[in-house]
Coordinates of C-alpha atoms and ligand atoms in Angstrom, one line a residue:
M14 CA -53.2 167.4 70.5
R15 CA -52.5 170.4 68.3
V16 CA -48.8 171.0 68.1
L17 CA -47.1 174.0 66.5
L18 CA -43.4 173.5 65.7
V19 CA -41.7 176.9 65.4
N20 CA -38.4 177.2 63.7
P21 CA -37.3 180.4 65.6
P22 CA -36.4 183.6 63.7
Y23 CA -32.7 183.2 64.3
L24 CA -31.1 184.8 61.2
T25 CA -27.5 184.4 60.1
L26 CA -25.7 185.8 57.2
T27 CA -24.6 182.3 56.2
A28 CA -28.2 181.3 55.6
S29 CA -29.7 184.6 54.4
L30 CA -26.9 185.7 52.1
G31 CA -24.6 182.8 51.8
V32 CA -25.3 179.1 51.0
G33 CA -29.1 179.5 51.5
H34 CA -31.8 178.4 53.9
Q35 CA -32.1 174.8 55.0
V36 CA -35.1 172.8 56.2
P37 CA -35.2 172.6 60.0
L38 CA -34.4 168.9 60.2
G39 CA -34.5 168.6 64.0
L40 CA -38.1 169.8 64.1
L41 CA -39.2 167.7 61.1
M42 CA -37.8 164.6 62.8
V43 CA -39.8 165.4 65.9
G44 CA -42.9 166.2 63.9
G45 CA -43.0 163.0 61.8
P46 CA -43.7 160.6 64.8
L47 CA -46.3 163.1 66.2
I48 CA -48.2 163.1 62.9
D49 CA -48.1 159.3 62.8
A50 CA -49.5 159.2 66.3
G51 CA -52.5 161.1 65.1
H52 CA -51.7 164.6 66.4
Q53 CA -52.3 167.7 64.4
V54 CA -49.0 169.2 63.6
K55 CA -48.0 172.4 61.8
L56 CA -44.5 173.9 61.1
L57 CA -44.1 177.6 61.2
D58 CA -40.7 178.4 59.8
A59 CA -40.1 181.9 61.2
E60 CA -36.4 181.8 60.3
R61 CA -37.1 181.2 56.6
G62 CA -40.0 183.6 56.6
H63 CA -38.0 186.2 58.5
L64 CA -41.0 186.6 60.8
G65 CA -41.0 189.0 63.7
I66 CA -42.2 188.0 67.2
H67 CA -45.6 189.8 66.7
R68 CA -46.2 187.9 63.6
I69 CA -45.3 184.6 65.2
V70 CA -47.8 185.4 68.0
R71 CA -50.5 186.1 65.4
E72 CA -49.8 182.7 63.8
V73 CA -49.9 181.0 67.1
R74 CA -53.3 182.6 67.9
K75 CA -54.6 181.5 64.4
F76 CA -53.5 177.9 64.8
Q77 CA -54.6 177.7 68.5
P78 CA -52.1 174.9 69.5
D79 CA -52.1 173.1 72.8
I80 CA -48.4 172.9 72.6
V81 CA -45.7 175.1 71.0
M82 CA -42.3 173.5 70.4
T83 CA -39.1 175.1 69.4
G84 CA -35.4 174.4 68.9
H85 CA -32.8 175.3 66.4
A86 CA -29.7 173.8 64.8
G87 CA -27.6 176.8 65.8
S88 CA -28.7 176.0 69.2
T89 CA -26.6 178.3 71.5
P90 CA -26.8 181.5 69.5
A91 CA -30.5 180.9 68.8
H92 CA -31.3 180.6 72.5
P93 CA -31.9 184.3 73.2
V94 CA -34.5 184.6 70.4
C95 CA -36.2 181.3 71.4
M96 CA -36.7 182.8 74.9
K97 CA -38.0 186.1 73.5
M98 CA -40.5 184.2 71.4
F99 CA -41.6 181.9 74.3
R100 CA -42.1 185.0 76.6
A101 CA -44.3 186.7 73.9
I102 CA -46.3 183.5 73.4
R103 CA -46.8 183.1 77.2
N104 CA -48.0 186.7 77.5
A105 CA -50.5 186.3 74.6
C106 CA -51.6 182.8 75.2
P107 CA -50.8 181.6 78.8
E108 CA -52.7 178.4 78.4
I109 CA -50.3 177.0 75.8
I110 CA -47.6 174.6 76.9
N111 CA -44.1 175.6 75.7
V112 CA -41.6 172.9 75.0
Y113 CA -38.0 173.5 74.1
G114 CA -35.4 171.0 72.7
G115 CA -32.0 170.7 71.1
V116 CA -28.4 170.8 72.1
Y117 CA -28.1 174.0 74.2
P118 CA -31.3 173.4 76.2
T119 CA -30.2 169.8 76.8
Y120 CA -27.1 171.0 78.7
H121 CA -28.7 174.0 80.4
A122 CA -32.1 172.5 81.2
A123 CA -32.2 173.3 84.9
D124 CA -30.8 176.8 84.5
I125 CA -33.3 177.6 81.8
L126 CA -36.3 176.4 83.7
R127 CA -35.2 178.3 86.8
D128 CA -34.7 181.5 84.8
E129 CA -37.5 181.4 82.3
S130 CA -41.0 180.9 83.5
S131 CA -42.3 180.8 79.9
V132 CA -40.6 177.4 79.3
D133 CA -42.6 174.5 80.7
V134 CA -40.7 171.4 79.5
I135 CA -37.3 170.7 78.1
V136 CA -36.7 167.6 76.0
R137 CA -33.1 166.5 76.5
G138 CA -31.1 164.7 73.8
E139 CA -32.8 163.0 70.8
G140 CA -36.3 164.3 70.4
E141 CA -38.3 161.6 68.5
A142 CA -39.3 159.1 71.2
T143 CA -39.3 161.5 74.1
T144 CA -41.6 164.0 72.4
L145 CA -44.0 161.3 71.4
E146 CA -44.3 160.1 75.0
L147 CA -44.4 163.6 76.4
V148 CA -47.3 164.7 74.2
D149 CA -49.1 161.4 75.0
A150 CA -48.6 162.1 78.7
L151 CA -49.8 165.7 78.4
A152 CA -52.9 164.6 76.3
N153 CA -53.8 162.0 78.9
G154 CA -53.0 164.0 82.0
R155 CA -50.3 161.6 83.0
E156 CA -47.4 162.7 85.3
L157 CA -44.3 163.7 83.4
E158 CA -42.2 161.6 85.8
S159 CA -43.1 158.7 83.6
V160 CA -41.3 160.2 80.6
D161 CA -37.6 159.6 80.2
G162 CA -35.4 162.5 79.0
V163 CA -37.4 165.5 80.1
T164 CA -36.8 168.4 82.6
F165 CA -39.8 170.3 83.8
R166 CA -41.2 172.5 86.5
S167 CA -42.7 170.6 89.4
G168 CA -44.3 173.1 91.7
L169 CA -41.5 175.5 92.7
D170 CA -38.9 172.9 91.9
V171 CA -37.3 171.7 88.7
A172 CA -37.4 168.0 88.1
A173 CA -35.4 165.8 85.7
T174 CA -36.3 162.3 84.7
R175 CA -33.5 159.9 83.8
D176 CA -31.7 160.1 80.4
R177 CA -33.5 158.3 77.6
A178 CA -31.6 155.4 76.1
S179 CA -30.5 156.4 72.5
I180 CA -32.6 155.3 69.6
R181 CA -31.3 152.0 68.1
E182 CA -33.9 151.6 65.4
F183 CA -33.8 154.7 63.2
E184 CA -36.5 153.4 60.9
A185 CA -39.0 153.4 63.7
H186 CA -39.4 157.1 63.3
R187 CA -39.8 159.0 60.1
T188 CA -39.0 162.6 59.1
G189 CA -42.2 164.7 58.7
W190 CA -41.3 166.0 55.2
E191 CA -45.0 166.9 54.6
L192 CA -44.6 169.7 57.1
I193 CA -42.7 171.6 54.5
E194 CA -45.3 173.7 52.7
D195 CA -43.1 175.3 50.0
W196 CA -40.0 173.5 48.9
D197 CA -38.9 176.4 46.7
R198 CA -38.0 178.3 49.9
Y199 CA -35.2 176.0 50.6
R200 CA -32.4 176.2 48.1
C201 CA -28.6 175.9 48.6
F202 CA -25.4 176.5 46.7
G203 CA -27.4 177.6 43.7
L204 CA -28.2 174.0 43.0
G205 CA -32.0 174.1 43.4
R206 CA -34.2 172.6 46.1
A207 CA -32.3 171.4 49.2
A208 CA -32.9 169.1 52.1
I209 CA -30.9 167.7 55.0
V210 CA -30.7 164.0 55.9
Q211 CA -28.9 162.0 58.4
F212 CA -27.1 158.7 57.7
S213 CA -25.6 158.4 61.2
R214 CA -25.6 160.0 64.6
G215 CA -22.7 160.5 66.9
C216 CA -18.9 160.3 66.6
P217 CA -16.3 158.1 68.2
H218 CA -13.6 160.8 68.3
Q219 CA -12.8 163.1 71.2
C220 CA -12.0 166.6 70.0
S221 CA -11.9 168.6 73.1
Y222 CA -14.0 171.6 71.8
C223 CA -16.9 169.5 70.4
G224 CA -19.8 168.2 72.4
Q225 CA -21.6 166.3 69.6
R226 CA -20.1 163.0 70.7
D227 CA -21.8 163.2 74.1
F228 CA -25.0 164.6 72.8
W229 CA -25.8 161.5 70.7
T230 CA -23.9 159.2 73.1
Q231 CA -22.9 156.6 70.6
W232 CA -22.3 156.2 66.9
R233 CA -25.3 154.6 65.1
H234 CA -26.2 154.5 61.4
R235 CA -29.3 154.1 59.3
D236 CA -29.8 151.3 56.7
P237 CA -27.9 152.7 53.7
V238 CA -30.5 151.3 51.3
K239 CA -33.4 152.9 53.1
L240 CA -31.6 156.3 53.2
A241 CA -31.0 156.0 49.5
D242 CA -34.7 155.3 49.0
E243 CA -35.6 158.4 51.0
I244 CA -33.2 160.5 49.0
E245 CA -34.6 159.1 45.7
W246 CA -38.1 159.9 47.0
L247 CA -37.1 163.4 47.9
Y248 CA -35.7 163.9 44.4
R249 CA -38.7 162.3 42.6
T250 CA -41.5 163.8 44.7
H251 CA -40.0 167.2 45.6
N252 CA -37.3 167.7 43.0
V253 CA -34.7 168.0 45.7
R254 CA -31.3 168.4 44.1
F255 CA -29.0 169.2 46.9
L256 CA -28.6 167.3 50.2
T257 CA -26.6 168.2 53.3
L258 CA -25.6 165.2 55.4
A259 CA -26.2 166.3 58.9
D260 CA -23.9 163.6 60.3
E261 CA -21.0 164.4 62.6
N262 CA -19.0 161.6 61.1
P263 CA -20.8 159.6 58.3
T264 CA -17.6 157.7 57.4
T265 CA -17.1 156.1 60.8
L266 CA -17.7 152.6 59.5
R267 CA -16.1 152.4 56.1
S268 CA -18.1 149.3 54.9
E269 CA -21.5 151.0 55.7
W270 CA -20.4 154.3 54.2
Q271 CA -19.3 152.5 51.0
R272 CA -22.6 150.7 50.8
F273 CA -24.4 154.0 51.0
L274 CA -22.2 155.5 48.3
E275 CA -22.6 152.5 46.0
E276 CA -26.4 152.5 46.5
I277 CA -26.7 156.2 45.6
A278 CA -24.2 156.0 42.7
S279 CA -26.2 153.0 41.2
R280 CA -29.4 155.1 41.1
N281 CA -27.8 157.7 38.9
L282 CA -29.8 160.6 40.5
P283 CA -28.9 164.2 39.5
V284 CA -28.4 165.1 43.2
Y285 CA -25.3 166.6 44.9
F286 CA -24.2 166.3 48.5
L287 CA -22.3 168.3 51.2
A288 CA -20.8 166.2 54.0
T289 CA -18.5 166.8 56.9
I290 CA -15.7 164.3 56.8
R291 CA -12.5 163.9 58.7
A292 CA -9.2 164.3 56.9
T293 CA -8.1 160.9 58.2
D294 CA -11.1 159.2 56.6
I295 CA -10.5 160.9 53.3
V296 CA -7.0 159.5 53.3
R297 CA -8.3 156.1 54.4
D298 CA -10.8 156.2 51.6
E299 CA -8.3 157.2 48.9
D300 CA -9.2 154.1 46.8
I301 CA -12.9 154.9 46.8
L302 CA -12.8 158.6 46.3
R303 CA -14.0 158.0 42.7
L304 CA -17.1 156.4 44.2
Y305 CA -17.6 159.6 46.4
R306 CA -17.7 161.6 43.1
E307 CA -20.0 159.1 41.4
A308 CA -22.4 159.3 44.3
G309 CA -22.5 163.1 43.9
I310 CA -20.4 164.2 46.9
L311 CA -19.6 167.7 45.7
Y312 CA -18.5 169.6 48.8
I313 CA -16.6 168.3 51.8
L314 CA -16.2 170.2 55.0
L315 CA -12.8 169.3 56.3
G316 CA -12.2 170.2 59.9
I317 CA -8.6 171.3 59.6
E318 CA -9.1 173.4 62.8
S319 CA -5.4 174.4 63.1
T320 CA -2.2 174.3 61.1
S321 CA -0.2 174.0 64.3
P322 CA 0.8 170.4 65.2
E323 CA 0.9 171.4 68.9
V324 CA -2.7 172.7 68.8
I325 CA -4.0 169.7 66.9
R326 CA -2.5 167.5 69.6
R327 CA -3.8 169.6 72.4
I328 CA -7.4 169.6 71.1
R329 CA -7.2 165.9 70.6
K330 CA -8.2 166.1 66.9
G331 CA -6.6 162.7 66.3
S332 CA -5.2 164.0 63.0
S333 CA -2.0 165.7 61.8
V334 CA -0.9 168.4 59.4
Q335 CA 0.3 165.7 57.0
M336 CA -3.2 164.1 57.0
D337 CA -4.8 167.5 56.4
Y338 CA -2.4 168.2 53.5
R339 CA -2.9 164.8 52.0
A340 CA -6.7 164.9 52.3
S341 CA -7.0 168.4 50.7
R342 CA -4.8 167.3 47.8
L343 CA -6.7 164.0 47.3
L344 CA -10.0 165.9 47.2
R345 CA -8.6 168.3 44.5
E346 CA -7.4 165.3 42.5
H347 CA -10.9 163.9 42.5
R348 CA -12.5 167.2 41.8
I349 CA -14.4 167.4 45.0
Y350 CA -14.5 170.8 46.5
S351 CA -13.0 171.1 50.0
I352 CA -14.1 173.7 52.5
M353 CA -11.4 173.9 55.1
G354 CA -12.6 174.8 58.6
H355 CA -9.9 176.8 60.4
I356 CA -10.5 177.8 64.0
V357 CA -8.8 180.8 65.6
G358 CA -8.6 181.4 69.3
F359 CA -7.3 178.0 70.6
E360 CA -4.3 180.0 71.7
D361 CA -3.3 183.7 71.8
E362 CA -2.4 184.1 68.2
T363 CA -0.1 186.8 66.9
R364 CA 0.2 188.3 63.4
A365 CA 3.0 185.9 62.8
D366 CA 0.7 182.9 63.6
F367 CA -1.7 184.2 60.9
R368 CA 1.1 184.4 58.4
T369 CA 2.2 180.9 59.1
A370 CA -1.4 179.6 58.9
Y371 CA -1.8 181.3 55.5
E372 CA 1.4 179.7 54.1
Q373 CA 0.4 176.3 55.3
L374 CA -3.2 176.6 54.1
C375 CA -1.8 177.5 50.7
L376 CA 0.2 174.3 50.7
Y377 CA -3.0 172.3 51.4
D378 CA -4.6 174.2 48.5
G379 CA -8.2 173.4 49.5
D380 CA -10.9 175.2 47.5
Y381 CA -12.5 177.3 50.3
L382 CA -11.4 178.5 53.7
N383 CA -14.0 179.0 56.4
A384 CA -12.3 180.8 59.3
M385 CA -14.2 180.5 62.6
Y386 CA -13.7 181.6 66.2
V387 CA -13.4 179.0 68.9
T388 CA -16.6 178.9 71.1
P389 CA -16.4 177.4 74.6
H390 CA -19.6 175.4 75.0
R391 CA -20.1 174.5 78.7
W392 CA -20.5 170.9 78.0
T393 CA -17.1 170.4 76.3
S394 CA -13.8 169.5 77.9
F395 CA -12.3 172.5 76.1
A396 CA -14.4 174.8 78.2
D397 CA -13.1 173.0 81.4
E398 CA -9.6 173.5 80.2
S399 CA -10.2 177.2 79.4
R400 CA -11.8 178.1 82.7
S401 CA -9.3 180.9 83.4
R402 CA -9.5 182.5 80.0
Q403 CA -11.3 185.8 79.7
I404 CA -14.6 186.3 77.8
V405 CA -15.1 189.5 75.8
Q406 CA -18.4 188.5 74.2
L407 CA -21.3 188.1 76.7
D408 CA -24.1 188.1 74.2
L409 CA -25.0 184.5 73.6
S410 CA -26.5 185.3 70.2
K411 CA -22.9 186.0 69.1
W412 CA -21.6 182.6 70.2
D413 CA -22.0 181.3 66.6
Y414 CA -18.3 180.8 65.5
R415 CA -18.5 184.0 63.5
H416 CA -17.7 186.3 66.4
Q417 CA -14.8 186.4 68.8
V418 CA -15.6 185.1 72.3
F419 CA -12.2 184.9 74.1
K420 CA -10.1 187.9 74.8
Q421 CA -6.8 187.7 73.0
K422 CA -3.5 188.8 74.6
H423 CA -1.9 190.2 71.5
L424 CA -4.7 191.3 69.3
R425 CA -7.6 193.6 70.1
P426 CA -11.0 192.6 68.7
W427 CA -10.7 194.8 65.6
Q428 CA -7.2 193.6 65.0
L429 CA -8.3 190.0 65.3
L430 CA -11.2 190.7 62.9
L431 CA -8.8 192.2 60.4
A432 CA -6.4 189.3 60.7
V433 CA -9.2 186.8 60.1
K434 CA -10.8 188.7 57.2
W435 CA -7.4 189.3 55.6
L436 CA -6.6 185.6 55.9
E437 CA -9.8 184.7 54.2
L438 CA -9.4 187.3 51.5
R439 CA -5.8 186.6 50.8
Y440 CA -6.5 182.9 50.6
H441 CA -9.4 183.2 48.2
V442 CA -7.8 185.8 45.8
R443 CA -4.4 184.3 45.6
P444 CA -3.2 184.1 41.9
K445 CA -3.3 180.3 41.7
R446 CA -6.9 180.2 42.8
M447 CA -8.0 183.2 40.6
L448 CA -6.4 181.5 37.6
R449 CA -8.4 178.3 38.3
L450 CA -11.5 180.5 38.5
L451 CA -10.9 182.1 35.2
T452 CA -9.8 179.0 33.3
E453 CA -12.4 176.5 34.5
R454 CA -14.0 175.2 31.3
H455 CA -16.6 172.8 32.6
P456 CA -19.9 174.8 32.6
F457 CA -21.2 173.3 35.8
R458 CA -18.0 173.7 37.8
R459 CA -17.5 177.3 36.4
R460 CA -21.0 178.2 37.5
Q461 CA -20.4 176.8 41.0
L462 CA -17.2 178.7 41.4
W463 CA -18.7 182.0 40.4
W464 CA -21.9 181.4 42.5
N465 CA -19.8 180.7 45.5
L466 CA -17.5 183.6 44.9
L467 CA -20.4 186.0 44.7
H468 CA -22.2 184.6 47.8
T469 CA -19.1 184.2 50.0
S470 CA -18.0 187.8 49.1
V471 CA -21.4 189.2 50.2
V472 CA -21.1 187.3 53.5
W473 CA -17.5 188.4 53.9
C474 CA -18.5 192.1 53.5
G475 CA -21.6 191.6 55.6
E476 CA -19.6 190.3 58.5
I477 CA -17.3 193.3 58.4
L478 CA -20.3 195.6 58.4
A479 CA -21.9 193.6 61.2
F480 CA -18.7 194.0 63.2
L481 CA -18.7 197.7 62.7
F482 CA -22.3 198.4 63.3
A483 CA -23.9 195.5 65.2
T484 CA -21.2 194.1 67.5
S485 CA -20.0 195.2 70.8
F486 CA -17.6 193.7 73.3
T487 CA -17.8 194.0 77.1
K488 CA -15.4 196.5 78.6
R489 CA -15.1 194.2 81.6
P490 CA -14.2 190.7 80.5
I491 CA -14.9 188.0 82.9
S492 CA -13.4 184.5 83.2
L493 CA -15.1 181.6 81.6
E494 CA -15.2 180.0 85.0
K495 CA -17.3 182.8 86.4
L496 CA -19.6 182.9 83.4
H497 CA -20.2 179.2 83.4
G498 CA -19.8 178.6 87.0
D499 CA -22.2 178.9 89.9
G500 CA -23.6 182.3 89.7
P501 CA -25.6 183.7 92.6
G502 CA -28.2 181.2 93.7
R503 CA -27.4 178.8 90.8
S504 CA -26.0 176.1 93.1
D505 CA -29.1 176.3 95.2
L506 CA -31.2 175.2 92.3
P507 CA -33.2 172.2 93.5
V508 CA -32.9 169.7 90.6
L509 CA -34.6 166.5 91.6
P510 CA -33.6 163.5 89.6
V511 CA -36.8 161.5 89.6
V512 CA -34.9 158.3 88.7
S513 CA -31.1 157.9 88.8
P514 CA -29.4 158.4 85.5
A515 CA -29.3 155.5 83.1
E516 CA -26.2 153.4 83.2
K517 CA -23.8 154.2 80.4
D518 CA -24.0 152.0 77.4
P519 CA -20.9 149.9 76.6
V520 CA -21.1 151.0 73.0
L521 CA -20.3 154.5 74.2
T522 CA -16.6 153.6 74.5
Q523 CA -16.5 151.7 71.2
D524 CA -13.8 153.1 68.9
F525 CA -14.5 152.6 65.2
S526 CA -11.7 154.8 64.1
S527 CA -9.2 152.1 63.1
Ligands
LIG23 C1 -26.5 170.8 59.1 C2 -26.0 171.8 60.0 C3 -26.1 173.1 59.6 C4 -26.8 173.6 58.3 C5 -28.3 173.6 58.4 C6 -28.9 174.0 59.7 C7 -30.4 173.9 59.8 N1 -31.1 174.9 59.5 O1 -30.9 172.8 60.0 C8 -26.2 175.0 58.1 C9 -24.9 174.8 57.2 C10 -27.1 176.0 57.4 C11 -25.8 175.3 59.5 C12 -25.6 176.6 59.9 C13 -25.4 176.9 61.2 N2 -25.0 176.1 62.2 CO1 -24.9 174.2 62.0 N3 -24.8 172.4 62.0 C14 -25.4 171.5 61.2 C15 -25.0 170.1 61.7 C16 -23.9 169.5 60.8 C17 -26.2 169.1 61.7 C18 -27.5 169.7 62.4 C19 -28.6 168.8 62.2 O2 -29.4 168.9 61.4 N4 -28.5 167.7 63.0 C20 -29.5 166.6 62.9 C21 -30.8 167.0 63.7 C22 -31.8 165.9 63.6 O3 -30.3 167.2 65.0 P1 -30.9 168.3 66.0 O4 -31.2 169.5 65.2 O5 -30.0 168.4 67.1 O6 -32.3 167.7 66.5 C23 -32.4 166.6 67.3 C24 -32.3 167.0 68.8 O7 -31.5 168.0 69.1 C25 -33.8 167.3 69.2 N5 -34.3 168.6 69.0 C26 -33.9 169.6 68.2 N6 -34.7 170.6 68.2 C27 -35.7 170.3 69.0 C28 -36.9 171.0 69.3 C29 -37.8 170.3 70.2 C30 -39.1 171.1 70.6 C31 -37.6 169.0 70.6 C32 -38.6 168.4 71.5 C33 -36.4 168.3 70.3 C34 -35.5 169.0 69.5 O8 -34.5 166.3 68.5 C35 -33.9 166.2 67.2 C36 -34.0 164.8 66.7 O9 -33.4 163.9 67.5 C37 -24.5 170.4 63.1 C38 -23.4 169.5 63.6 C39 -23.9 168.2 63.9 N7 -23.3 167.2 63.2 O10 -24.8 168.0 64.7 C40 -24.1 171.8 63.1 C41 -24.4 172.6 64.3 C42 -25.8 172.3 64.8 N8 -24.4 174.0 63.8 C43 -24.0 174.9 64.7 C44 -24.0 176.3 64.5 C45 -23.5 177.1 65.6 C46 -24.5 176.8 63.3 C47 -24.5 178.3 62.9 C48 -25.0 179.2 64.0 C49 -23.1 178.7 62.4 C50 -23.1 180.1 61.8 N9 -22.6 181.0 62.5 O11 -23.6 180.3 60.7 C51 -25.5 178.3 61.7 C52 -26.9 178.5 62.0 C53 -27.6 179.0 60.8 C54 -28.9 178.4 60.5 N10 -29.8 179.3 60.0 O12 -29.2 177.3 60.7 C55 -23.6 174.2 65.9 C56 -24.5 174.4 67.1 C57 -23.6 174.6 68.3 C58 -24.5 174.6 69.5 N11 -24.7 173.4 70.0 O13 -24.9 175.5 70.0 C59 -23.4 172.7 65.5 C60 -23.7 171.6 66.6 C61 -22.0 172.5 65.0 C62 -21.0 172.2 66.1 N12 -20.3 171.1 66.0 O14 -20.8 173.0 67.0 N13 -25.7 174.2 60.3
LIG24 S1 -14.5 164.5 64.6 FE1 -16.0 166.2 64.5 S2 -17.9 165.5 65.4 FE2 -16.2 164.1 66.1 S3 -15.5 164.9 68.0 FE3 -14.2 165.8 66.4 S4 -15.2 167.7 65.9 FE4 -16.7 166.5 67.0

């Protein structure tokens, strides 16, 4: 079969003006097994190419695929543009089968198929094995009922096959790196060519606002040596110098994480990494933070989320302000840049709350502050708990953590924006930090600091302009319950489970956190 993978033209300031564009790992992971099975696969990166819908349709006509597949890492906010694209493709080439995958479609599969006649099949959960079977079934005219993990239109109904068991053997599928036509188009943090890789999938923690745990169902990891081999290959073959670890929680099993770090450090490659790591694991790994540095871990995204002990407890972060403080300090000692993720909107903040947050974040003294807005994804327990809260942002493309979604009691949207932007500005230009910027002697570190200052400033200004000229809020907020709940006709949707859902795997409940 001819398969066109389209990275949709979902554009963010973070990618376009900030850290840089990344390869669409999800699509590459789906594409690798298809190539190996003998299909003709092409990647059209409409995000990186900033392609409009007309141009995408032209490219589709040129390649003449049997199937077009799309999905995006920023899954929820990318949904509207994915639908726009599928509709245009359906209009121009009605014979093509449109397949959609990723996190948002996984949790809204039935709704999407009911509302969008241009979508034919949704792949739920991990894509590799399901896509392979799906394409094989389509090529051989087999019924889709035989393929686990898909939702599709069956006559006038929507049918869902049972969930697919999660992939145990990562090495059974490879990433389709050859689908990247021009590596120079993917560069991050001013460090040269960039790629994303995954050491593990899943997370054993239970933060209420995050659905990643359920998406991957259980924590699994790759062979550390094979991952190091792949990274070395990316460096030697494509001169990749910067790698983002796409893991939710790569440090879950300390022994395996340490093996990976040792393996990478022993190879002495001039590559750097960004990873998302919990504060509790940084503190746990105090004795091997030198190894982190030797392996090239340069940036760590620390999910601080809140400086309020009460909020940290309520969102079930499983951390504490003491841990966050200690982790930020340890990273500074080891000269690893910390990016503290701080989320506003878990409660109805006041100006005083922002002042307290500022003072506490200054005590942590992390390198960067990334302030985000809480976003209530339907598949999280946080959304359940927030049913009665009012939503002021009904445009899904703005559900990207960079826009306010919940109505606030004490602050109007422009006041909240000012509070958030003032927090970021004040944090980054405080005297202690400016002094570090001006006195950094090490050329590499000095360059990184200035590169980041320039790019984060541009994004900071861009977000204010976007708020002023491209953001509107509904005048009639509605409750989350109403938005997510059974709209008219929604509950009548005939979803037919072809087979009953697979039994839960015992590993699901395994807790590696100790
Ligand atoms: C790395 C990453 C980034 C990187 C790179 C993104 C990229 N271009 O690939 C950066 C830092 C740029 C980034 C930015 C953003 N991100 Co981000 N990011 C991640 C992260 C850490 C990993 C994503 C990843 O690569 N996973 C690994 C791949 C293999 O998984 P996958 O994409 O889901 O694909 C699998 C399946 O979903 C499925 N699949 C996926 N697509 C398709 C398509 C088809 C056709 C099929 C069949 C199957 C399929 O098969 C794949 C293989 O099994 C996740 C958090 C996490 N740990 O998951 C957040 C995450 C994906 N990001 C998120 C968001 C919101 C964003 C931003 C919108 C934030 C912003 N406002 O700037 C932007 C989007 C900008 C952009 N242009 O990408 C959210 C998405 C929320 C949601 N579910 O809707 C996540 C889940 C974070 C979170 N915890 O909420 N992100
Ligand atoms: S630790 Fe991170 S990935 Fe795990 S549940 Fe919490 S927010 Fe989600």
